[in-house]
């Protein structure tokens, strides 16, 4: 079960997208990846997907933080800027950058 708030679900879907992309990269016939066994090539796929996703999540979380949500009070007519809340499993999106980066390095190491 996935638990998210705001754009937190993007962490998971971007990882799936990068997982497919990294699988294509590893299976594309690049000479470096030709001699890898099945388990080792899967480690490369998951590791590259985590590292690419960490970069994408970093850019997305910075974009979301720099564009606060405008909320207007109906009673007073004032407009307020409210910080956006983007979580996946109650972990803020900006922290997923570092979690994914560590997981990617561990997979590649």
PDB file of N, CA, C and O in Angstrom, residues 36-89:
ATOM      1  N   UNK A  36      28.274  -9.120 -17.730  1.00  0.00           N
ATOM      2  CA  UNK A  36      27.660  -9.214 -16.400  1.00  0.00           C
ATOM      3  C   UNK A  36      26.717 -10.401 -16.323  1.00  0.00           C
ATOM      4  O   UNK A  36      25.998 -10.711 -17.261  1.00  0.00           O
ATOM      5  N   UNK A  37      26.721 -11.049 -15.158  1.00  0.00           N
ATOM      6  CA  UNK A  37      25.761 -12.135 -14.936  1.00  0.00           C
ATOM      7  C   UNK A  37      24.387 -11.537 -14.675  1.00  0.00           C
ATOM      8  O   UNK A  37      24.236 -10.332 -14.530  1.00  0.00           O
ATOM      9  N   UNK A  38      23.379 -12.375 -14.578  1.00  0.00           N
ATOM     10  CA  UNK A  38      22.008 -11.891 -14.386  1.00  0.00           C
ATOM     11  C   UNK A  38      21.829 -11.100 -13.101  1.00  0.00           C
ATOM     12  O   UNK A  38      21.201 -10.048 -13.085  1.00  0.00           O
ATOM     13  N   UNK A  39      22.383 -11.605 -11.988  1.00  0.00           N
ATOM     14  CA  UNK A  39      22.231 -10.910 -10.712  1.00  0.00           C
ATOM     15  C   UNK A  39      22.974  -9.587 -10.711  1.00  0.00           C
ATOM     16  O   UNK A  39      22.470  -8.580 -10.213  1.00  0.00           O
ATOM     17  N   UNK A  40      24.169  -9.577 -11.265  1.00  0.00           N
ATOM     18  CA  UNK A  40      24.962  -8.352 -11.273  1.00  0.00           C
ATOM     19  C   UNK A  40      24.360  -7.301 -12.197  1.00  0.00           C
ATOM     20  O   UNK A  40      24.369  -6.109 -11.882  1.00  0.00           O
ATOM     21  N   UNK A  41      23.808  -7.724 -13.313  1.00  0.00           N
ATOM     22  CA  UNK A  41      23.179  -6.748 -14.206  1.00  0.00           C
ATOM     23  C   UNK A  41      21.921  -6.161 -13.565  1.00  0.00           C
ATOM     24  O   UNK A  41      21.623  -4.979 -13.744  1.00  0.00           O
ATOM     25  N   UNK A  42      21.204  -6.964 -12.778  1.00  0.00           N
ATOM     26  CA  UNK A  42      20.032  -6.433 -12.079  1.00  0.00           C
ATOM     27  C   UNK A  42      20.445  -5.435 -11.011  1.00  0.00           C
ATOM     28  O   UNK A  42      19.752  -4.434 -10.784  1.00  0.00           O
ATOM     29  N   UNK A  43      21.574  -5.663 -10.358  1.00  0.00           N
ATOM     30  CA  UNK A  43      22.090  -4.686  -9.390  1.00  0.00           C
ATOM     31  C   UNK A  43      22.415  -3.367 -10.083  1.00  0.00           C
ATOM     32  O   UNK A  43      22.145  -2.304  -9.538  1.00  0.00           O
ATOM     33  N   UNK A  44      22.974  -3.445 -11.275  1.00  0.00           N
ATOM     34  CA  UNK A  44      23.267  -2.231 -12.023  1.00  0.00           C
ATOM     35  C   UNK A  44      21.985  -1.508 -12.415  1.00  0.00           C
ATOM     36  O   UNK A  44      21.908  -0.290 -12.356  1.00  0.00           O
ATOM     37  N   UNK A  45      20.982  -2.246 -12.828  1.00  0.00           N
ATOM     38  CA  UNK A  45      19.707  -1.631 -13.220  1.00  0.00           C
ATOM     39  C   UNK A  45      19.091  -0.898 -12.039  1.00  0.00           C
ATOM     40  O   UNK A  45      18.704   0.272 -12.142  1.00  0.00           O
ATOM     41  N   UNK A  46      18.994  -1.563 -10.893  1.00  0.00           N
ATOM     42  CA  UNK A  46      18.385  -0.942  -9.713  1.00  0.00           C
ATOM     43  C   UNK A  46      19.240   0.214  -9.208  1.00  0.00           C
ATOM     44  O   UNK A  46      18.722   1.274  -8.839  1.00  0.00           O
ATOM     45  N   UNK A  47      20.555   0.043  -9.208  1.00  0.00           N
ATOM     46  CA  UNK A  47      21.442   1.109  -8.744  1.00  0.00           C
ATOM     47  C   UNK A  47      21.362   2.352  -9.613  1.00  0.00           C
ATOM     48  O   UNK A  47      21.268   3.479  -9.096  1.00  0.00           O
ATOM     49  N   UNK A  48      21.400   2.164 -10.920  1.00  0.00           N
ATOM     50  CA  UNK A  48      21.289   3.315 -11.824  1.00  0.00           C
ATOM     51  C   UNK A  48      19.925   3.980 -11.718  1.00  0.00           C
ATOM     52  O   UNK A  48      19.820   5.212 -11.736  1.00  0.00           O
ATOM     53  N   UNK A  49      18.873   3.181 -11.574  1.00  0.00           N
ATOM     54  CA  UNK A  49      17.530   3.749 -11.432  1.00  0.00           C
ATOM     55  C   UNK A  49      17.433   4.587 -10.163  1.00  0.00           C
ATOM     56  O   UNK A  49      16.853   5.681 -10.179  1.00  0.00           O
ATOM     57  N   UNK A  50      18.002   4.114  -9.068  1.00  0.00           N
ATOM     58  CA  UNK A  50      17.963   4.874  -7.814  1.00  0.00           C
ATOM     59  C   UNK A  50      18.747   6.177  -7.927  1.00  0.00           C
ATOM     60  O   UNK A  50      18.294   7.224  -7.456  1.00  0.00           O
ATOM     61  N   UNK A  51      19.909   6.138  -8.552  1.00  0.00           N
ATOM     62  CA  UNK A  51      20.724   7.349  -8.673  1.00  0.00           C
ATOM     63  C   UNK A  51      20.056   8.355  -9.611  1.00  0.00           C
ATOM     64  O   UNK A  51      20.002   9.554  -9.311  1.00  0.00           O
ATOM     65  N   UNK A  52      19.541   7.905 -10.741  1.00  0.00           N
ATOM     66  CA  UNK A  52      18.846   8.819 -11.653  1.00  0.00           C
ATOM     67  C   UNK A  52      17.588   9.390 -10.998  1.00  0.00           C
ATOM     68  O   UNK A  52      17.266  10.570 -11.159  1.00  0.00           O
ATOM     69  N   UNK A  53      16.872   8.553 -10.250  1.00  0.00           N
ATOM     70  CA  UNK A  53      15.670   9.020  -9.568  1.00  0.00           C
ATOM     71  C   UNK A  53      16.026  10.024  -8.478  1.00  0.00           C
ATOM     72  O   UNK A  53      15.276  10.975  -8.251  1.00  0.00           O
ATOM     73  N   UNK A  54      17.146   9.833  -7.798  1.00  0.00           N
ATOM     74  CA  UNK A  54      17.567  10.789  -6.770  1.00  0.00           C
ATOM     75  C   UNK A  54      17.772  12.175  -7.377  1.00  0.00           C
ATOM     76  O   UNK A  54      17.340  13.183  -6.799  1.00  0.00           O
ATOM     77  N   UNK A  55      18.401  12.239  -8.535  1.00  0.00           N
ATOM     78  CA  UNK A  55      18.581  13.530  -9.202  1.00  0.00           C
ATOM     79  C   UNK A  55      17.268  14.152  -9.628  1.00  0.00           C
ATOM     80  O   UNK A  55      17.051  15.360  -9.466  1.00  0.00           O
ATOM     81  N   UNK A  56      16.367  13.343 -10.148  1.00  0.00           N
ATOM     82  CA  UNK A  56      15.072  13.850 -10.586  1.00  0.00           C
ATOM     83  C   UNK A  56      14.236  14.323  -9.402  1.00  0.00           C
ATOM     84  O   UNK A  56      13.601  15.383  -9.462  1.00  0.00           O
ATOM     85  N   UNK A  57      14.246  13.564  -8.315  1.00  0.00           N
ATOM     86  CA  UNK A  57      13.489  13.945  -7.119  1.00  0.00           C
ATOM     87  C   UNK A  57      14.075  15.221  -6.504  1.00  0.00           C
ATOM     88  O   UNK A  57      13.336  16.070  -6.010  1.00  0.00           O
ATOM     89  N   UNK A  58      15.392  15.371  -6.548  1.00  0.00           N
ATOM     90  CA  UNK A  58      16.014  16.597  -6.051  1.00  0.00           C
ATOM     91  C   UNK A  58      15.503  17.815  -6.817  1.00  0.00           C
ATOM     92  O   UNK A  58      15.095  18.821  -6.220  1.00  0.00           O
ATOM     93  N   UNK A  59      15.502  17.722  -8.137  1.00  0.00           N
ATOM     94  CA  UNK A  59      15.022  18.843  -8.950  1.00  0.00           C
ATOM     95  C   UNK A  59      13.533  19.100  -8.719  1.00  0.00           C
ATOM     96  O   UNK A  59      13.105  20.262  -8.598  1.00  0.00           O
ATOM     97  N   UNK A  60      12.736  18.044  -8.636  1.00  0.00           N
ATOM     98  CA  UNK A  60      11.304  18.195  -8.435  1.00  0.00           C
ATOM     99  C   UNK A  60      10.992  18.780  -7.057  1.00  0.00           C
ATOM    100  O   UNK A  60      10.134  19.663  -6.931  1.00  0.00           O
ATOM    101  N   UNK A  61      11.694  18.332  -6.019  1.00  0.00           N
ATOM    102  CA  UNK A  61      11.423  18.851  -4.680  1.00  0.00           C
ATOM    103  C   UNK A  61      11.849  20.310  -4.557  1.00  0.00           C
ATOM    104  O   UNK A  61      11.173  21.101  -3.888  1.00  0.00           O
ATOM    105  N   UNK A  62      12.925  20.691  -5.195  1.00  0.00           N
ATOM    106  CA  UNK A  62      13.334  22.107  -5.178  1.00  0.00           C
ATOM    107  C   UNK A  62      12.340  22.974  -5.948  1.00  0.00           C
ATOM    108  O   UNK A  62      12.051  24.095  -5.539  1.00  0.00           O
ATOM    109  N   UNK A  63      11.831  22.463  -7.042  1.00  0.00           N
ATOM    110  CA  UNK A  63      10.820  23.212  -7.795  1.00  0.00           C
ATOM    111  C   UNK A  63       9.570  23.415  -6.953  1.00  0.00           C
ATOM    112  O   UNK A  63       9.024  24.513  -6.894  1.00  0.00           O
ATOM    113  N   UNK A  64       9.103  22.336  -6.322  1.00  0.00           N
ATOM    114  CA  UNK A  64       7.887  22.428  -5.504  1.00  0.00           C
ATOM    115  C   UNK A  64       8.096  23.348  -4.302  1.00  0.00           C
ATOM    116  O   UNK A  64       7.180  24.049  -3.898  1.00  0.00           O
ATOM    117  N   UNK A  65       9.289  23.352  -3.706  1.00  0.00           N
ATOM    118  CA  UNK A  65       9.549  24.214  -2.552  1.00  0.00           C
ATOM    119  C   UNK A  65       9.609  25.684  -2.953  1.00  0.00           C
ATOM    120  O   UNK A  65       9.263  26.564  -2.166  1.00  0.00           O
ATOM    121  N   UNK A  66      10.048  25.956  -4.175  1.00  0.00           N
ATOM    122  CA  UNK A  66      10.184  27.352  -4.613  1.00  0.00           C
ATOM    123  C   UNK A  66       8.880  27.937  -5.147  1.00  0.00           C
ATOM    124  O   UNK A  66       8.818  29.120  -5.449  1.00  0.00           O
ATOM    125  N   UNK A  67       7.842  27.122  -5.290  1.00  0.00           N
ATOM    126  CA  UNK A  67       6.543  27.586  -5.770  1.00  0.00           C
ATOM    127  C   UNK A  67       5.468  27.263  -4.738  1.00  0.00           C
ATOM    128  O   UNK A  67       4.762  26.254  -4.868  1.00  0.00           O
ATOM    129  N   UNK A  68       5.344  28.105  -3.699  1.00  0.00           N
ATOM    130  CA  UNK A  68       4.331  27.819  -2.674  1.00  0.00           C
ATOM    131  C   UNK A  68       2.916  27.963  -3.220  1.00  0.00           C
ATOM    132  O   UNK A  68       2.675  28.630  -4.222  1.00  0.00           O
ATOM    133  N   UNK A  69       1.994  27.314  -2.523  1.00  0.00           N
ATOM    134  CA  UNK A  69       0.594  27.327  -2.928  1.00  0.00           C
ATOM    135  C   UNK A  69      -0.081  28.602  -2.417  1.00  0.00           C
ATOM    136  O   UNK A  69       0.151  29.028  -1.292  1.00  0.00           O
ATOM    137  N   UNK A  70      -0.908  29.202  -3.252  1.00  0.00           N
ATOM    138  CA  UNK A  70      -1.668  30.396  -2.848  1.00  0.00           C
ATOM    139  C   UNK A  70      -3.031  29.953  -2.330  1.00  0.00           C
ATOM    140  O   UNK A  70      -3.764  29.250  -3.012  1.00  0.00           O
ATOM    141  N   UNK A  71      -3.319  30.412  -1.111  1.00  0.00           N
ATOM    142  CA  UNK A  71      -4.592  30.096  -0.478  1.00  0.00           C
ATOM    143  C   UNK A  71      -5.253  31.410  -0.095  1.00  0.00           C
ATOM    144  O   UNK A  71      -4.608  32.295   0.466  1.00  0.00           O
ATOM    145  N   UNK A  72      -6.533  31.542  -0.425  1.00  0.00           N
ATOM    146  CA  UNK A  72      -7.230  32.776  -0.072  1.00  0.00           C
ATOM    147  C   UNK A  72      -8.280  32.479   0.988  1.00  0.00           C
ATOM    148  O   UNK A  72      -8.965  31.462   0.946  1.00  0.00           O
ATOM    149  N   UNK A  73      -8.386  33.400   1.939  1.00  0.00           N
ATOM    150  CA  UNK A  73      -9.371  33.299   3.006  1.00  0.00           C
ATOM    151  C   UNK A  73     -10.662  33.940   2.519  1.00  0.00           C
ATOM    152  O   UNK A  73     -10.677  35.114   2.145  1.00  0.00           O
ATOM    153  N   UNK A  74     -11.736  33.171   2.512  1.00  0.00           N
ATOM    154  CA  UNK A  74     -13.010  33.682   2.001  1.00  0.00           C
ATOM    155  C   UNK A  74     -13.580  34.784   2.897  1.00  0.00           C
ATOM    156  O   UNK A  74     -14.202  35.725   2.398  1.00  0.00           O
ATOM    157  N   UNK A  75     -13.352  34.678   4.194  1.00  0.00           N
ATOM    158  CA  UNK A  75     -13.928  35.664   5.120  1.00  0.00           C
ATOM    159  C   UNK A  75     -13.252  37.027   5.003  1.00  0.00           C
ATOM    160  O   UNK A  75     -13.910  38.067   4.970  1.00  0.00           O
ATOM    161  N   UNK A  76     -11.918  37.027   4.965  1.00  0.00           N
ATOM    162  CA  UNK A  76     -11.213  38.312   4.930  1.00  0.00           C
ATOM    163  C   UNK A  76     -10.789  38.712   3.521  1.00  0.00           C
ATOM    164  O   UNK A  76     -10.454  39.872   3.297  1.00  0.00           O
ATOM    165  N   UNK A  77     -10.731  37.773   2.601  1.00  0.00           N
ATOM    166  CA  UNK A  77     -10.317  38.074   1.243  1.00  0.00           C
ATOM    167  C   UNK A  77      -8.811  38.161   1.064  1.00  0.00           C
ATOM    168  O   UNK A  77      -8.327  38.526   0.000  1.00  0.00           O
ATOM    169  N   UNK A  78      -8.046  37.820   2.099  1.00  0.00           N
ATOM    170  CA  UNK A  78      -6.587  37.861   2.015  1.00  0.00           C
ATOM    171  C   UNK A  78      -6.049  36.609   1.335  1.00  0.00           C
ATOM    172  O   UNK A  78      -6.652  35.542   1.409  1.00  0.00           O
ATOM    173  N   UNK A  79      -4.907  36.785   0.694  1.00  0.00           N
ATOM    174  CA  UNK A  79      -4.237  35.662   0.043  1.00  0.00           C
ATOM    175  C   UNK A  79      -2.965  35.347   0.810  1.00  0.00           C
ATOM    176  O   UNK A  79      -2.182  36.238   1.141  1.00  0.00           O
ATOM    177  N   UNK A  80      -2.754  34.059   1.085  1.00  0.00           N
ATOM    178  CA  UNK A  80      -1.586  33.607   1.821  1.00  0.00           C
ATOM    179  C   UNK A  80      -0.789  32.637   0.964  1.00  0.00           C
ATOM    180  O   UNK A  80      -1.347  31.922   0.136  1.00  0.00           O
ATOM    181  N   UNK A  81       0.517  32.590   1.204  1.00  0.00           N
ATOM    182  CA  UNK A  81       1.373  31.598   0.566  1.00  0.00           C
ATOM    183  C   UNK A  81       1.636  30.490   1.580  1.00  0.00           C
ATOM    184  O   UNK A  81       2.114  30.745   2.680  1.00  0.00           O
ATOM    185  N   UNK A  82       1.325  29.262   1.193  1.00  0.00           N
ATOM    186  CA  UNK A  82       1.471  28.116   2.081  1.00  0.00           C
ATOM    187  C   UNK A  82       2.454  27.138   1.450  1.00  0.00           C
ATOM    188  O   UNK A  82       2.372  26.853   0.252  1.00  0.00           O
ATOM    189  N   UNK A  83       3.374  26.625   2.279  1.00  0.00           N
ATOM    190  CA  UNK A  83       4.350  25.656   1.772  1.00  0.00           C
ATOM    191  C   UNK A  83       3.635  24.384   1.334  1.00  0.00           C
ATOM    192  O   UNK A  83       2.685  23.932   1.961  1.00  0.00           O
ATOM    193  N   UNK A  84       4.105  23.802   0.245  1.00  0.00           N
ATOM    194  CA  UNK A  84       3.523  22.555  -0.250  1.00  0.00           C
ATOM    195  C   UNK A  84       4.061  21.377   0.561  1.00  0.00           C
ATOM    196  O   UNK A  84       5.197  21.376   1.003  1.00  0.00           O
ATOM    197  N   UNK A  85       3.211  20.371   0.742  1.00  0.00           N
ATOM    198  CA  UNK A  85       3.587  19.174   1.496  1.00  0.00           C
ATOM    199  C   UNK A  85       3.559  17.991   0.534  1.00  0.00           C
ATOM    200  O   UNK A  85       2.510  17.634   0.014  1.00  0.00           O
ATOM    201  N   UNK A  86       4.735  17.421   0.293  1.00  0.00           N
ATOM    202  CA  UNK A  86       4.867  16.282  -0.610  1.00  0.00           C
ATOM    203  C   UNK A  86       5.595  15.169   0.147  1.00  0.00           C
ATOM    204  O   UNK A  86       6.784  15.300   0.452  1.00  0.00           O
ATOM    205  N   UNK A  87       4.891  14.076   0.460  1.00  0.00           N
ATOM    206  CA  UNK A  87       5.455  12.964   1.222  1.00  0.00           C
ATOM    207  C   UNK A  87       5.209  11.655   0.510  1.00  0.00           C
ATOM    208  O   UNK A  87       4.227  11.506  -0.211  1.00  0.00           O
ATOM    209  N   UNK A  88       6.088  10.695   0.761  1.00  0.00           N
ATOM    210  CA  UNK A  88       5.858   9.299   0.401  1.00  0.00           C
ATOM    211  C   UNK A  88       6.184   8.488   1.641  1.00  0.00           C
ATOM    212  O   UNK A  88       7.307   8.578   2.160  1.00  0.00           O
ATOM    213  N   UNK A  89       5.217   7.743   2.155  1.00  0.00           N
ATOM    214  CA  UNK A  89       5.363   6.997   3.404  1.00  0.00           C
ATOM    215  C   UNK A  89       5.784   7.909   4.557  1.00  0.00           C
ATOM    216  O   UNK A  89       6.651   7.560   5.356  1.00  0.00           O
TER     217      UNK A  89
END
